[in-house]
mmCIF file of C-alpha atoms in Angstrom:
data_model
loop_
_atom_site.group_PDB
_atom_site.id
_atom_site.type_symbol
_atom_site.label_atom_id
_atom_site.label_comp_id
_atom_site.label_asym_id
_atom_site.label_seq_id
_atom_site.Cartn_x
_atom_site.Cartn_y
_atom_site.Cartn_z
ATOM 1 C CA UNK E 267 108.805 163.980 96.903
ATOM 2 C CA UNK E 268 108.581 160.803 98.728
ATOM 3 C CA UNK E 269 105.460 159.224 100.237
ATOM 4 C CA UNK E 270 106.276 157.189 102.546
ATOM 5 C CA UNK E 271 103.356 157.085 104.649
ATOM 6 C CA UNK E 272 101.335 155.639 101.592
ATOM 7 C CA UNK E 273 103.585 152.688 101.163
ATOM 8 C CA UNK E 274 103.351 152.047 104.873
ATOM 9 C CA UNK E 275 99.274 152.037 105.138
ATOM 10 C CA UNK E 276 98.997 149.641 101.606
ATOM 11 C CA UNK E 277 99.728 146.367 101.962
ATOM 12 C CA UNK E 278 99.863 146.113 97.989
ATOM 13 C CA UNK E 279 102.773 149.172 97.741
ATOM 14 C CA UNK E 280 104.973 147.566 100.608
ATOM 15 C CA UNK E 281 107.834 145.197 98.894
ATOM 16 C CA UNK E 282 108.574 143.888 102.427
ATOM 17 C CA UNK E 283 104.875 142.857 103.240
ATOM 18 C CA UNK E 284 105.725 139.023 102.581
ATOM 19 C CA UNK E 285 108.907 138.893 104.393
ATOM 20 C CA UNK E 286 107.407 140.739 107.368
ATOM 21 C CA UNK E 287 104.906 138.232 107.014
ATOM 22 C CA UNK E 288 107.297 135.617 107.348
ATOM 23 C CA UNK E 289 108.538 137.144 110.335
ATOM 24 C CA UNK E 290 105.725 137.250 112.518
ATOM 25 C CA UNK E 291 104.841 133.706 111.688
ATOM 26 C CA UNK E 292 101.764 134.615 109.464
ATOM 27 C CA UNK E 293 102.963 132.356 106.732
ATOM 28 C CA UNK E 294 104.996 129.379 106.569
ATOM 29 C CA UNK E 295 108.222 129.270 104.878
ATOM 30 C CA UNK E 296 109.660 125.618 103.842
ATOM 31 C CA UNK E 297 113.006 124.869 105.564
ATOM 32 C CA UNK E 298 115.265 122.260 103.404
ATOM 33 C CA UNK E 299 115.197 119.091 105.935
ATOM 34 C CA UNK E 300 118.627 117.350 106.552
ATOM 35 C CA UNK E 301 119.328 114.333 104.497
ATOM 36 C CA UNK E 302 121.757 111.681 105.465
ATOM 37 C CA UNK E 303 123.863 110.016 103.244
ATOM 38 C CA UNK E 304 123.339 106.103 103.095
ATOM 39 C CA UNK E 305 124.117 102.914 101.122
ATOM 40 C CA UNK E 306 121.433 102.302 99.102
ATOM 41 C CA UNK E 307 119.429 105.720 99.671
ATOM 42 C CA UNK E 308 121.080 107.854 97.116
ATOM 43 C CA UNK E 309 119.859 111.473 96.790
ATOM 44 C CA UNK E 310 118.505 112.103 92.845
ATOM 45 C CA UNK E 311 116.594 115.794 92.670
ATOM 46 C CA UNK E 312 117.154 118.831 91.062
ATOM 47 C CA UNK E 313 119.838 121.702 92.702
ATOM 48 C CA UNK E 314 118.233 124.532 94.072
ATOM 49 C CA UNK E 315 121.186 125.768 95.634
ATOM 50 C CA UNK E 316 124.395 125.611 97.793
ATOM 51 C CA UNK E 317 124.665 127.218 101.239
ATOM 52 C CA UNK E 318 127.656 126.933 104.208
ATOM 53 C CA UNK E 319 127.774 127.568 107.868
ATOM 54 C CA UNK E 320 130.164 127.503 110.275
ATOM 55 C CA UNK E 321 130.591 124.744 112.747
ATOM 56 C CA UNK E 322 132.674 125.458 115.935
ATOM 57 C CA UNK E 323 134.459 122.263 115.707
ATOM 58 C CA UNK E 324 134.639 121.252 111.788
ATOM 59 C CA UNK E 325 135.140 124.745 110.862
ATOM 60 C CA UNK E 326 132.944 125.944 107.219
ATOM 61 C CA UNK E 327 130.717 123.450 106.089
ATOM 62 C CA UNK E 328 129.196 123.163 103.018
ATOM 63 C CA UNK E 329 125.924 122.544 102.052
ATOM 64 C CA UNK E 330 123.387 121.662 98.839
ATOM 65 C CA UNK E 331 120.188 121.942 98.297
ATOM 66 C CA UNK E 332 117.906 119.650 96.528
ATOM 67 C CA UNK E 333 114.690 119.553 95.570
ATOM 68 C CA UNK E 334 113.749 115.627 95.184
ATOM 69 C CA UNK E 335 111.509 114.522 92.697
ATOM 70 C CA UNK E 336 108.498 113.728 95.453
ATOM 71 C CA UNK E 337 109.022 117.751 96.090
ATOM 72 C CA UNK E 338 110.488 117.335 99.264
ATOM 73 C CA UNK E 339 113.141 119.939 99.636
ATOM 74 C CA UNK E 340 116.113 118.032 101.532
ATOM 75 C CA UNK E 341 119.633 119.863 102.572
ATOM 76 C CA UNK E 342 123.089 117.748 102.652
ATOM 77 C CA UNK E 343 126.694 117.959 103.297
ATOM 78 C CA UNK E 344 129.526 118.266 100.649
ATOM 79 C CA UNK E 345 132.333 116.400 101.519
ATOM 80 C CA UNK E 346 135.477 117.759 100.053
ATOM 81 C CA UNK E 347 134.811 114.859 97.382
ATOM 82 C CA UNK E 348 131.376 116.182 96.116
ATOM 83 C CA UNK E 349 131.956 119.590 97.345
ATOM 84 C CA UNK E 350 135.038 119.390 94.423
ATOM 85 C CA UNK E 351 132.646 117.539 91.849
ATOM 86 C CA UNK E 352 130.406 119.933 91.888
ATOM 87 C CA UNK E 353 132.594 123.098 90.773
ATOM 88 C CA UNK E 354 134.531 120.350 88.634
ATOM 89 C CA UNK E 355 130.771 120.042 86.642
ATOM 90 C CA UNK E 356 130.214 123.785 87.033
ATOM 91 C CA UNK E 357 127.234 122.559 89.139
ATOM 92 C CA UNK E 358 124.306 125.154 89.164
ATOM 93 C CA UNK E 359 120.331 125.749 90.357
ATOM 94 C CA UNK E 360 118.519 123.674 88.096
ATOM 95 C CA UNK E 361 120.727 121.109 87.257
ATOM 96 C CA UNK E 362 119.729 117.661 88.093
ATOM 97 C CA UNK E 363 122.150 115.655 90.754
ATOM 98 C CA UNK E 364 122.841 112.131 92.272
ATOM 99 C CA UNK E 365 124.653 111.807 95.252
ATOM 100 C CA UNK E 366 125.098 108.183 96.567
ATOM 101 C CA UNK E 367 127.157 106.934 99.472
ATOM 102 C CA UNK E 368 128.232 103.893 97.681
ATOM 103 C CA UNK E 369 130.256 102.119 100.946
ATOM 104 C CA UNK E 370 133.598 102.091 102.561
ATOM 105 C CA UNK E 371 136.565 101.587 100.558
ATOM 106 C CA UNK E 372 140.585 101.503 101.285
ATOM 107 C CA UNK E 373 143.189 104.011 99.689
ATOM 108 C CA UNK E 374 146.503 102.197 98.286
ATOM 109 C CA UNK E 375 147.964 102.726 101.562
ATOM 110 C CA UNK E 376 145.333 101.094 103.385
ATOM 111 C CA UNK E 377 143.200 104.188 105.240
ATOM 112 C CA UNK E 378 139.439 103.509 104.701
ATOM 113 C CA UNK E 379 137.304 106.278 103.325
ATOM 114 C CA UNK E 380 133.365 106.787 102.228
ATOM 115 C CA UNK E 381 132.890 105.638 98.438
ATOM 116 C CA UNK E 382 130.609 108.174 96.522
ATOM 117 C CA UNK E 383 129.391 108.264 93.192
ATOM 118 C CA UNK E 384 128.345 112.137 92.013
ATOM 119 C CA UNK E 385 126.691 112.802 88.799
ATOM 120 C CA UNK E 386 125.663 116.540 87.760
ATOM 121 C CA UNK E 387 123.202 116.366 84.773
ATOM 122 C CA UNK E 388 122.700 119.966 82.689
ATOM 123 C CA UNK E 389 118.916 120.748 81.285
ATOM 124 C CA UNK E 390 118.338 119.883 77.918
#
């Protein structure tokens, strides 16, 4: 009923042949590259997705991917600020995005805090 050992000896049958690929470092996979937000460097690409980690001292971060429009494939924190924008706009993959660390500025009561602008742009 099942043939296993046919899957195993074709390279063509076995669904896991890329990832175990992957995993013995026959082929290279391309891992997002970390992406700083600066004044005057804003990040403009297109979402290819939102990850999270946990960090021993800042707890769960959160993360998005972008794809920028030279291809480069760049990952960045969400403050609570854009992390919050981006459900607010229903962000998804495939949606275009600017990010951009527009500069310090002071609450009413005078505590200083980093200035962004966040714009989520849906496919036509």
């Amino acid at each position: 009923m099942f043939d296993n050992d046919s899957n195993s000896n074709n390279p063509n049958k076995d669904k896991f042949a890329h990832l175990k690929a992957i995993a013995a470092g026959e082929v290279p996979t391309q891992q997002p590259t970390p992406w700083q937000h600066e004044v005057n460097n804003p990040l403009i690409g297109t979402i290819k997705g939102f990850g999270e980690f946990h960090h021993e001292r800042f707890g769960l971060q959160r993360t998005i991917i972008v794809e920028r429009e030279n291809g480069e494939v760049v990952s960045a924190f969400m403050n609570a600020y854009i992390a919050n924008g981006m459900e607010h706009h229903n962000a998804q993959p495939g949606d275009l995005v600017l990010i951009q660390l527009l500069g310090k500025a002071k609450s009413q009561h005078g505590n200083q805090y980093n200035e962004f602008q966040l714009y989520v742009e849906k496919p036509a």
